[in-house]
Amino acid sequence: MSMFQEAESFNSSLGDKFDTSKGKYFFGMFQGAKSFNQPLGDKFDTRNATNLKAFFRLAKNFNQPLGDKFVIKQGVNVEIMFEHAENFNQDLSYLSVEDKVLSPMVNNTKSWLEDNKPIAKSETKSVEIQTKVKEIWDKEFKDKLSIEKGKTIKKSEILEQIKEAIKTHASDLEITDIKLFDDQKDKEITRDIENKLNQIIKIKINNRIGVLLDVGYTIQETVYIDSNGQEHRTEEKDLSNIQAKEIKQIGYYHDGNNVRAVRMPKTVTKVSTKLPQEITSISNMFEGWEGKTLESIKDWNTSNVVEMNEVFKDSQIHQQDLNWNTENVTSMKSMFENSQFNGHISSWNVKKVTDMSKMFHKAIKFNSSISSWEVDSLKDISNMFNGAVIFNQDISHWDIKNERFVNVNNVDINTPAWEDKNKPFPRTIQLKDISEIISKEDRDLGKLNTYNNEDLKTKILKVLKQKYPKLDFDSLVLEINSNTQATLKSVEGENRRYKNQVIINYSNTNKTVIIASSVGSVGGAGIIGAVWTFIRRGKRK
């Protein structure tokens, strides 16, 4: 991105709309822009940059603060970045670079004070202090700062907390002075809800060693009312064992991947009707909850939520309607596992969900319709209905034969009420063996009184359907072999549920012999029926 390279007269403001947050390659961007000396603006963001080589090379007049979003991460190419930037004197002491890179990087920068220049890797004590202080920050503070909505925290206040943490965890370091960078002294940390952009604190140790501290995501505390009516505030992530009857404000934190709601108390009877829009995961939120309904969560705005794993796992929640927006959810793993749930969720948009493994595992009360769900992205449904003993909804249109599905194991085991016709068509390797389903005892039907093949088939199928009501007889074909024997086997084609075949035996008490033939489907009378009709007409004459 050599946008202003050799633009010797350029000195216009970039404004606050010059957004570079997605930029990676900034090679020579202002190289040779001899007149340029304007602020880069609040939108100038280099946190994704991989190449800043020659960025300000020969930009002789430039000496503006680079801003909190102009972050140079370790490993970024900074060769000759400021070479011949004669007036530059901003503090980049938070950056440590290889010695062979540092020298040309700062070559002929006569205004740049030594204490503001990047630190050479060979300055081992300084690098050690940088590394240790950053480790303390990441462990004690990153993703853990609690800020109320609409409020801020001064960076100077956080600095005092940093000093105490360093005293506690790194008393052996040779540290005599800690302060904020000059451009940080009057600045504040906000919730930064809208963009979720990490905010930066820059501190200076011993007047030479800079450290760049990433605030990460701020957290929100939970406000709850206990069983005695007293209000409490807490930053705890798991409130499941707290005796609370009402949650007035739902807390959240960053778990490394998502902004996650705290786990609710098992005994809570009322929860805020507003789910904070910062939250992207409600996983485990009501796991083990002991109530049956929570009207206040019925109409939550969950449009920003992407993860709903184990939300109601092991809970007693029952007839609870959930009018939730699930259009951005990608995972619902074990969402209702081992719960009493049987609410209406047919309107959910699950097009982006890839994982529904164990979603209704052992959900013994669940039998609500999900027939309208479109599962365009679904990959894993292993054990999804395993143990859902009364479930019998039609999801036969789910194409689990598609290569997209990586795991369909045990999706329908321990589901005694689920009829085969309502299940997705299985893969070839998962076809059920019809010879293992129809017992040997049930293959001998005994005496039947019948006059033609159509009547014979009807009577055979009637007996089998009574004994095997879960079988999908539309996926089977019955062929009459003789007056005493027929074959039941799978239909041909892609959509098959069964494999192999069984011989059905019987004896016809009607003295008229049925002529044997092979008929291709359950529904046709075939040649035998026609012959029998001809015989009856002859007798009437």
Coordinates of C-alpha atoms in Angstrom, one line a residue:
M1 CA 0.0 0.0 0.0
S2 CA 2.3 2.8 -1.3
M3 CA -0.6 5.2 -1.4
F4 CA 1.3 8.5 -0.7
Q5 CA 4.7 7.3 -1.8
E6 CA 6.7 10.2 -3.3
A7 CA 3.8 12.6 -2.8
E8 CA 6.3 15.3 -1.9
S9 CA 3.7 18.2 -1.5
F10 CA 1.0 16.2 0.2
N11 CA 0.0 17.5 3.6
S12 CA -3.8 17.1 3.8
S13 CA -5.7 15.7 6.7
L14 CA -6.7 12.1 6.5
G15 CA -9.8 12.8 8.6
D16 CA -11.5 10.2 10.9
K17 CA -12.9 8.1 8.0
F18 CA -9.6 6.7 6.8
D19 CA -10.2 3.2 8.1
T20 CA -7.3 0.8 7.8
S21 CA -8.4 -1.8 10.3
K22 CA -8.3 -4.6 7.6
G23 CA -5.1 -3.5 6.0
K24 CA -2.0 -5.9 6.1
Y25 CA 0.5 -4.5 3.7
F26 CA 1.6 -0.9 4.3
F27 CA 5.0 -1.0 2.6
G28 CA 6.2 2.5 1.8
M29 CA 2.9 4.2 2.4
F30 CA 4.3 7.6 3.2
Q31 CA 7.8 7.0 1.8
G32 CA 9.1 10.3 0.4
A33 CA 6.1 12.3 1.5
K34 CA 8.4 15.1 2.6
S35 CA 5.8 17.6 3.5
F36 CA 3.3 15.4 5.3
N37 CA 2.8 16.2 9.0
Q38 CA -0.9 15.5 9.8
P39 CA -2.5 13.3 12.5
L40 CA -3.3 9.9 11.1
G41 CA -6.8 9.9 12.6
D42 CA -8.7 7.7 15.0
K43 CA -9.5 5.1 12.3
F44 CA -5.9 4.5 11.3
D45 CA -5.4 1.0 12.6
T46 CA -2.4 -1.2 12.0
R47 CA -3.2 -4.1 14.4
N48 CA -3.5 -6.5 11.4
A49 CA -0.4 -5.2 9.7
T50 CA 2.3 -7.6 8.6
N51 CA 4.5 -5.2 6.6
L52 CA 5.4 -1.7 7.6
K53 CA 8.6 -1.6 5.8
A54 CA 9.7 2.0 4.8
F55 CA 6.4 3.3 6.1
F56 CA 7.7 6.8 7.0
R57 CA 11.0 6.6 5.2
L58 CA 12.1 10.0 4.0
A59 CA 9.0 11.6 5.5
K60 CA 11.2 14.3 6.8
N61 CA 8.6 16.6 8.5
F62 CA 6.4 13.9 10.1
N63 CA 6.2 14.0 13.9
Q64 CA 2.6 13.2 15.0
P65 CA 1.4 10.9 17.7
L66 CA 0.6 7.5 16.1
G67 CA -2.5 6.9 18.2
D68 CA -3.6 3.8 20.2
K69 CA -4.6 1.9 17.1
F70 CA -1.3 2.3 15.4
V71 CA 0.1 -0.8 17.1
I72 CA 3.2 -2.5 15.8
K73 CA 3.1 -6.2 16.9
Q74 CA 6.1 -8.4 17.3
G75 CA 7.2 -10.1 14.0
V76 CA 5.9 -7.3 11.7
N77 CA 8.4 -6.2 9.1
V78 CA 9.7 -2.7 10.2
E79 CA 12.8 -2.5 8.2
I80 CA 13.9 1.1 7.4
M81 CA 10.5 2.1 8.7
F82 CA 11.7 5.6 9.9
E83 CA 14.9 5.9 8.0
H84 CA 15.6 9.6 7.3
A85 CA 12.4 10.7 9.1
E86 CA 14.5 13.5 10.5
N87 CA 11.9 15.2 12.8
F88 CA 10.2 12.0 14.2
N89 CA 10.3 11.7 18.0
Q90 CA 7.3 9.6 19.1
D91 CA 7.6 7.0 21.8
L92 CA 7.9 3.4 20.4
S93 CA 9.9 2.0 23.3
Y94 CA 7.2 -0.7 23.7
L95 CA 8.6 -2.4 20.6
S96 CA 11.6 -4.7 20.7
V97 CA 13.3 -5.6 17.5
E98 CA 16.3 -7.5 16.3
D99 CA 19.5 -5.5 16.4
K100 CA 20.1 -5.9 12.7
V101 CA 16.7 -4.4 12.0
L102 CA 16.9 -1.6 14.6
S103 CA 19.9 0.2 13.1
P104 CA 18.5 0.8 9.6
M105 CA 15.0 1.4 11.1
V106 CA 16.2 4.4 13.0
N107 CA 19.0 5.5 10.6
N108 CA 19.3 9.3 10.4
T109 CA 16.5 10.1 12.7
K110 CA 18.4 12.9 14.4
S111 CA 15.4 14.2 16.5
W112 CA 14.4 10.8 17.9
L113 CA 15.5 10.6 21.6
E114 CA 17.1 7.4 22.6
D115 CA 14.5 6.7 25.4
N116 CA 11.7 6.8 22.8
K117 CA 13.3 4.4 20.3
P118 CA 12.5 0.7 20.1
I119 CA 14.5 -1.6 22.3
A120 CA 17.0 -3.9 20.8
K121 CA 16.6 -7.7 21.5
S122 CA 20.1 -7.7 22.9
E123 CA 19.0 -5.5 25.8
T124 CA 18.0 -8.7 27.6
K125 CA 17.1 -7.1 31.0
S126 CA 14.8 -4.6 29.3
V127 CA 13.2 -7.3 27.2
E128 CA 12.8 -9.5 30.3
I129 CA 10.9 -6.7 32.1
Q130 CA 8.7 -6.1 29.1
T131 CA 7.8 -9.8 28.9
K132 CA 7.2 -10.3 32.6
V133 CA 5.0 -7.2 33.0
K134 CA 2.9 -8.2 30.0
E135 CA 2.5 -11.7 31.5
I136 CA 1.2 -10.2 34.7
W137 CA -1.2 -8.0 32.8
D138 CA -2.6 -10.8 30.7
K139 CA -3.2 -13.0 33.7
E140 CA -4.6 -10.4 36.1
F141 CA -6.3 -7.8 34.0
K142 CA -6.9 -8.6 30.3
D143 CA -10.5 -9.4 29.6
K144 CA -11.3 -8.7 33.2
L145 CA -11.9 -5.0 33.6
S146 CA -15.4 -4.3 34.8
I147 CA -17.0 -1.1 33.5
E148 CA -20.6 -0.1 33.8
K149 CA -22.5 0.7 30.7
G150 CA -22.1 4.4 29.7
K151 CA -19.1 4.9 32.1
T152 CA -15.3 4.9 31.8
I153 CA -12.2 4.2 33.8
K154 CA -9.2 6.5 33.7
K155 CA -6.0 4.9 32.6
S156 CA -4.3 6.5 35.5
E157 CA -6.5 4.5 37.9
I158 CA -5.6 1.3 36.2
L159 CA -1.9 2.3 36.4
E160 CA -2.1 2.1 40.2
Q161 CA -3.5 -1.4 40.0
I162 CA -0.7 -2.4 37.7
K163 CA 1.9 -1.1 40.1
E164 CA 0.4 -3.2 43.0
A165 CA 0.3 -6.3 40.8
I166 CA 3.9 -5.9 39.8
K167 CA 4.9 -5.5 43.4
T168 CA 3.1 -8.7 44.3
H169 CA 4.1 -10.9 41.3
A170 CA 7.5 -9.5 40.2
S171 CA 9.2 -7.9 43.2
D172 CA 12.6 -9.2 42.0
L173 CA 12.6 -7.1 38.8
E174 CA 14.7 -4.0 38.9
I175 CA 11.9 -1.5 38.5
T176 CA 12.3 2.0 39.9
D177 CA 9.5 3.9 38.1
I178 CA 6.3 3.2 36.3
K179 CA 4.2 5.8 34.5
L180 CA 1.9 6.2 31.5
F181 CA 3.1 7.3 28.1
D182 CA 2.7 11.1 27.7
D183 CA -0.2 10.6 25.2
Q184 CA -2.0 8.3 27.7
K185 CA -2.3 10.5 30.8
D186 CA -5.7 12.0 30.2
K187 CA -7.3 9.0 28.4
E188 CA -9.9 6.6 29.5
I189 CA -11.0 3.0 28.9
T190 CA -14.6 2.6 27.7
R191 CA -16.9 -0.5 27.2
D192 CA -16.2 -0.3 23.5
I193 CA -19.4 -2.3 22.9
E194 CA -20.2 -1.4 19.3
N195 CA -16.9 -2.4 17.6
K196 CA -15.5 -4.7 20.3
L197 CA -12.0 -3.3 19.4
N198 CA -9.3 -4.1 21.9
Q199 CA -8.1 -0.9 23.7
I200 CA -4.5 -0.2 24.6
I201 CA -2.7 1.1 27.7
K202 CA 1.0 2.1 27.2
I203 CA 3.2 2.3 30.2
K204 CA 6.9 3.4 30.6
I205 CA 9.2 1.6 33.1
N206 CA 12.4 3.2 34.3
N207 CA 12.0 6.0 31.7
R208 CA 13.1 3.6 29.0
I209 CA 11.2 0.4 28.7
G210 CA 7.8 0.7 27.1
V211 CA 5.1 -2.0 27.5
L212 CA 1.9 -2.2 25.4
L213 CA -1.0 -3.7 27.3
D214 CA -4.1 -5.0 25.5
V215 CA -7.3 -4.3 27.6
G216 CA -9.2 -7.0 25.7
Y217 CA -12.9 -7.2 26.4
T218 CA -14.4 -5.5 29.4
I219 CA -16.8 -7.5 31.6
Q220 CA -20.1 -6.6 33.1
E221 CA -21.0 -7.6 36.7
T222 CA -24.2 -9.4 37.6
V223 CA -26.7 -7.6 39.9
Y224 CA -29.0 -10.0 41.8
I225 CA -31.5 -10.1 44.6
D226 CA -31.0 -12.8 47.2
S227 CA -33.6 -14.8 49.1
N228 CA -33.8 -12.1 51.8
G229 CA -34.4 -9.3 49.3
Q230 CA -30.9 -7.8 49.5
E231 CA -29.2 -6.6 46.3
H232 CA -25.7 -7.8 45.4
R233 CA -23.1 -7.2 42.7
T234 CA -20.6 -9.8 41.6
E235 CA -18.1 -10.5 38.9
E236 CA -18.3 -14.2 39.4
K237 CA -18.7 -16.3 36.2
D238 CA -20.6 -19.2 37.8
L239 CA -23.5 -18.2 40.0
S240 CA -25.2 -21.7 39.9
N241 CA -24.9 -22.2 43.6
I242 CA -25.8 -18.7 44.8
Q243 CA -29.2 -18.4 46.5
A244 CA -30.8 -15.8 44.3
K245 CA -34.4 -15.2 43.4
E246 CA -34.0 -12.5 40.8
I247 CA -31.3 -11.4 38.3
K248 CA -31.6 -7.7 37.6
Q249 CA -28.6 -7.3 35.4
I250 CA -27.0 -10.2 33.5
G251 CA -23.3 -10.3 33.7
Y252 CA -20.8 -11.4 31.0
Y253 CA -17.2 -11.9 30.3
H254 CA -14.9 -12.9 27.5
D255 CA -14.0 -16.6 27.5
G256 CA -11.3 -16.4 24.8
N257 CA -13.6 -16.9 21.9
N258 CA -16.9 -15.2 22.8
V259 CA -18.5 -12.7 25.1
R260 CA -20.3 -15.1 27.4
A261 CA -23.2 -14.8 29.8
V262 CA -22.5 -15.9 33.3
R263 CA -24.1 -19.1 34.5
M264 CA -27.4 -18.4 36.3
P265 CA -28.3 -19.5 39.8
K266 CA -30.2 -22.9 39.9
T267 CA -32.9 -21.4 42.1
V268 CA -33.6 -18.1 40.3
T269 CA -37.2 -17.4 39.5
K270 CA -36.9 -14.2 37.6
V271 CA -34.3 -13.0 35.1
S272 CA -33.9 -9.7 33.3
T273 CA -36.0 -9.4 30.1
K274 CA -33.0 -7.8 28.4
L275 CA -30.1 -9.9 27.3
P276 CA -27.1 -7.6 26.9
Q277 CA -26.3 -7.3 23.2
E278 CA -22.6 -7.7 23.8
I279 CA -23.2 -11.4 24.6
T280 CA -22.4 -13.8 21.8
S281 CA -22.6 -17.0 23.9
I282 CA -25.2 -18.3 26.3
S283 CA -23.7 -21.7 26.7
N284 CA -24.4 -23.4 30.0
M285 CA -26.4 -20.4 31.1
F286 CA -29.3 -22.4 32.7
E287 CA -27.5 -25.7 33.1
G288 CA -29.0 -27.5 36.0
W289 CA -31.7 -24.9 36.5
E290 CA -34.4 -26.2 38.9
G291 CA -37.5 -24.2 37.7
K292 CA -40.0 -25.1 35.0
T293 CA -40.7 -21.8 33.2
L294 CA -39.0 -18.4 32.9
E295 CA -41.4 -16.1 31.1
S296 CA -38.9 -13.3 31.2
I297 CA -36.5 -15.0 28.7
K298 CA -39.2 -16.0 26.2
D299 CA -38.7 -13.0 24.0
W300 CA -35.0 -12.3 24.5
N301 CA -33.2 -10.6 21.6
T302 CA -30.6 -13.3 20.8
S303 CA -29.7 -11.9 17.3
N304 CA -26.0 -11.6 18.3
V305 CA -25.6 -15.0 19.8
V306 CA -23.5 -17.5 17.9
E307 CA -23.2 -20.3 20.5
M308 CA -25.9 -22.1 22.5
N309 CA -24.2 -25.2 23.8
E310 CA -25.6 -26.9 26.9
V311 CA -27.9 -23.9 27.7
F312 CA -30.5 -26.1 29.4
K313 CA -28.6 -29.2 30.0
D314 CA -29.8 -31.2 33.1
S315 CA -32.5 -28.6 33.7
Q316 CA -36.1 -29.0 34.7
I317 CA -37.4 -26.5 32.2
H318 CA -40.5 -27.8 30.6
Q319 CA -43.3 -26.1 28.7
Q320 CA -41.2 -23.0 27.8
D321 CA -41.7 -21.2 24.5
L322 CA -38.5 -19.6 23.2
N323 CA -39.2 -17.0 20.6
W324 CA -35.5 -16.5 20.0
N325 CA -33.6 -15.2 16.9
T326 CA -31.2 -17.9 16.1
E327 CA -30.1 -16.9 12.7
N328 CA -26.5 -16.4 13.6
V329 CA -26.1 -19.4 15.9
T330 CA -23.5 -22.0 14.7
S331 CA -23.6 -24.5 17.6
M332 CA -26.4 -26.0 19.7
K333 CA -24.5 -28.9 21.1
S334 CA -26.2 -30.6 24.0
M335 CA -28.6 -27.6 24.3
F336 CA -31.4 -29.6 25.9
E337 CA -29.5 -32.7 26.9
N338 CA -31.1 -34.6 29.8
S339 CA -33.7 -31.8 30.3
Q340 CA -37.5 -31.9 30.7
F341 CA -37.9 -29.4 27.8
N342 CA -40.9 -29.7 25.4
G343 CA -41.4 -26.1 24.3
H344 CA -42.2 -24.7 20.9
I345 CA -39.1 -24.0 18.8
S346 CA -40.4 -24.7 15.3
S347 CA -39.8 -21.1 14.1
W348 CA -36.1 -21.1 14.8
N349 CA -33.8 -20.3 11.9
V350 CA -31.0 -22.9 12.2
K351 CA -29.5 -22.4 8.7
K352 CA -26.0 -21.6 10.1
V353 CA -25.9 -24.3 12.8
T354 CA -23.2 -26.9 12.2
D355 CA -23.3 -28.8 15.4
M356 CA -26.4 -30.3 17.0
S357 CA -24.7 -33.3 18.6
K358 CA -26.6 -34.5 21.7
M359 CA -29.0 -31.6 21.3
F360 CA -31.9 -33.7 22.6
H361 CA -30.0 -36.5 24.1
K362 CA -32.1 -38.1 26.9
A363 CA -34.6 -35.3 26.6
I364 CA -37.4 -37.6 27.6
K365 CA -40.3 -35.2 27.3
F366 CA -39.4 -33.6 24.0
N367 CA -41.7 -34.2 21.0
S368 CA -42.2 -30.7 19.5
S369 CA -42.2 -30.2 15.8
I370 CA -38.9 -29.3 14.2
S371 CA -40.0 -30.4 10.7
S372 CA -39.7 -26.9 9.2
W373 CA -36.1 -26.5 10.2
E374 CA -33.7 -26.0 7.3
V375 CA -30.3 -27.5 8.1
D376 CA -28.2 -26.2 5.3
S377 CA -25.0 -26.1 7.3
L378 CA -25.4 -29.0 9.7
K379 CA -22.5 -31.3 10.0
D380 CA -22.7 -33.2 13.3
I381 CA -25.9 -34.8 14.6
S382 CA -24.3 -37.6 16.5
N383 CA -26.5 -38.8 19.4
M384 CA -28.9 -35.9 18.7
F385 CA -32.0 -37.9 19.7
N386 CA -30.4 -40.7 21.6
G387 CA -32.7 -41.5 24.5
A388 CA -35.4 -39.0 23.4
V389 CA -37.9 -41.8 24.1
I390 CA -41.2 -40.1 22.9
F391 CA -39.8 -38.1 20.0
N392 CA -41.6 -38.9 16.7
Q393 CA -41.3 -35.9 14.4
D394 CA -40.8 -36.0 10.6
I395 CA -37.3 -34.9 9.6
S396 CA -37.1 -37.3 6.7
H397 CA -36.1 -34.4 4.4
W398 CA -32.7 -34.0 6.2
D399 CA -30.2 -35.2 3.7
I400 CA -27.6 -36.9 6.0
K401 CA -26.2 -38.8 3.1
N402 CA -24.6 -35.5 2.0
E403 CA -20.8 -35.5 2.4
R404 CA -21.3 -32.3 4.5
F405 CA -22.4 -34.5 7.5
V406 CA -19.2 -35.6 9.2
N407 CA -20.9 -37.4 12.1
V408 CA -24.3 -39.0 12.2
N409 CA -23.5 -41.8 14.6
N410 CA -26.3 -43.0 17.0
V411 CA -28.6 -40.3 15.9
D412 CA -31.7 -42.4 16.5
I413 CA -30.8 -45.1 19.0
N414 CA -33.0 -45.5 22.1
T415 CA -35.9 -43.8 20.4
P416 CA -38.7 -46.4 20.7
A417 CA -41.5 -44.0 19.5
W418 CA -39.7 -42.7 16.4
E419 CA -41.1 -44.3 13.3
D420 CA -38.7 -45.1 10.5
K421 CA -40.6 -43.1 7.9
N422 CA -40.0 -39.9 10.0
K423 CA -36.2 -40.4 10.1
P424 CA -33.7 -39.1 7.7
F425 CA -32.7 -41.6 5.0
P426 CA -29.6 -43.3 6.3
R427 CA -26.3 -43.8 4.6
T428 CA -25.6 -47.1 2.9
I429 CA -23.4 -48.2 5.7
Q430 CA -26.2 -47.6 8.2
L431 CA -29.0 -49.4 6.4
K432 CA -31.0 -51.6 8.7
D433 CA -31.0 -55.3 7.9
I434 CA -34.6 -56.3 7.4
S435 CA -33.7 -59.9 8.1
E436 CA -32.6 -58.9 11.6
I437 CA -35.8 -56.9 12.2
I438 CA -38.4 -59.4 11.2
S439 CA -38.1 -62.3 13.7
K440 CA -38.1 -65.9 12.5
E441 CA -41.4 -66.5 14.4
D442 CA -43.1 -63.6 12.6
R443 CA -42.1 -64.9 9.2
D444 CA -44.6 -67.8 9.4
L445 CA -48.1 -66.3 9.1
G446 CA -50.0 -69.6 9.2
K447 CA -53.3 -69.9 7.4
L448 CA -54.7 -67.1 5.2
N449 CA -57.9 -67.2 3.2
T450 CA -57.4 -65.2 0.1
Y451 CA -58.6 -65.1 -3.5
N452 CA -56.0 -63.1 -5.4
N453 CA -52.5 -61.6 -5.0
E454 CA -53.8 -58.2 -4.1
D455 CA -55.9 -59.5 -1.3
L456 CA -53.0 -61.7 -0.2
K457 CA -50.6 -58.8 0.0
T458 CA -53.1 -56.7 1.9
K459 CA -53.5 -59.4 4.5
I460 CA -49.7 -60.1 4.8
L461 CA -48.9 -56.4 5.2
K462 CA -51.7 -55.9 7.7
V463 CA -50.2 -58.6 10.0
L464 CA -46.7 -57.2 9.6
K465 CA -47.7 -53.6 10.3
Q466 CA -49.4 -54.6 13.5
K467 CA -46.3 -56.3 14.7
Y468 CA -43.8 -53.7 13.4
P469 CA -45.5 -50.3 13.5
K470 CA -42.2 -48.4 13.3
L471 CA -41.2 -49.9 10.0
D472 CA -41.4 -47.7 6.9
F473 CA -43.4 -50.0 4.6
D474 CA -43.2 -47.4 1.8
S475 CA -39.5 -48.3 1.7
L476 CA -40.3 -52.0 1.3
V477 CA -41.8 -54.1 -1.5
L478 CA -43.6 -57.4 -1.2
E479 CA -43.3 -60.0 -4.0
I480 CA -45.6 -63.1 -4.2
N481 CA -43.5 -66.1 -5.0
S482 CA -46.1 -68.9 -4.8
N483 CA -49.3 -69.9 -3.1
T484 CA -47.3 -70.4 0.1
Q485 CA -44.4 -68.0 0.0
A486 CA -43.6 -64.2 -0.5
T487 CA -40.5 -62.0 -0.3
L488 CA -40.3 -58.8 1.7
K489 CA -37.3 -56.6 0.6
S490 CA -36.1 -53.0 0.2
V491 CA -37.2 -50.8 -2.7
E492 CA -34.4 -50.0 -5.2
G493 CA -33.0 -46.5 -5.6
E494 CA -31.0 -43.9 -3.6
N495 CA -33.5 -43.4 -0.8
R496 CA -33.4 -46.7 1.0
R497 CA -33.8 -47.5 4.7
Y498 CA -33.2 -51.3 4.6
K499 CA -31.1 -54.0 3.1
N500 CA -31.4 -57.8 2.5
Q501 CA -34.8 -59.6 2.5
V502 CA -36.9 -62.1 4.3
I503 CA -39.1 -64.9 3.1
I504 CA -42.7 -64.8 4.5
N505 CA -44.4 -68.2 4.7
Y506 CA -48.2 -68.9 4.9
S507 CA -50.8 -71.4 3.7
N508 CA -53.9 -70.5 1.7
T509 CA -57.1 -72.1 3.0
N510 CA -58.9 -71.2 -0.2
K511 CA -58.9 -74.4 -2.4
T512 CA -58.5 -72.4 -5.6
V513 CA -54.8 -72.5 -6.4
I514 CA -53.2 -69.1 -7.0
I515 CA -50.9 -69.0 -10.0
A516 CA -47.4 -67.9 -8.9
S517 CA -45.8 -64.8 -10.3
S518 CA -43.4 -62.1 -9.3
V519 CA -44.9 -58.7 -8.8
G520 CA -42.7 -55.6 -8.6
S521 CA -44.6 -53.6 -6.0
V522 CA -47.0 -53.9 -3.1
G523 CA -49.8 -52.1 -4.9
G524 CA -50.3 -54.2 -8.1
A525 CA -52.6 -57.2 -8.6
G526 CA -50.5 -58.5 -11.5
I527 CA -51.1 -61.5 -13.7
I528 CA -52.5 -63.7 -11.0
G529 CA -55.3 -61.3 -10.3
A530 CA -56.2 -61.1 -13.9
V531 CA -56.3 -64.9 -14.3
W532 CA -58.5 -65.2 -11.2
T533 CA -61.0 -62.7 -12.5
F534 CA -61.2 -64.6 -15.8
I535 CA -61.9 -67.9 -13.9
R536 CA -64.7 -66.3 -11.8
R537 CA -66.4 -64.9 -14.9
G538 CA -66.2 -68.3 -16.6
K539 CA -68.0 -69.9 -13.7
R540 CA -70.8 -67.4 -13.7
K541 CA -71.5 -68.2 -17.4

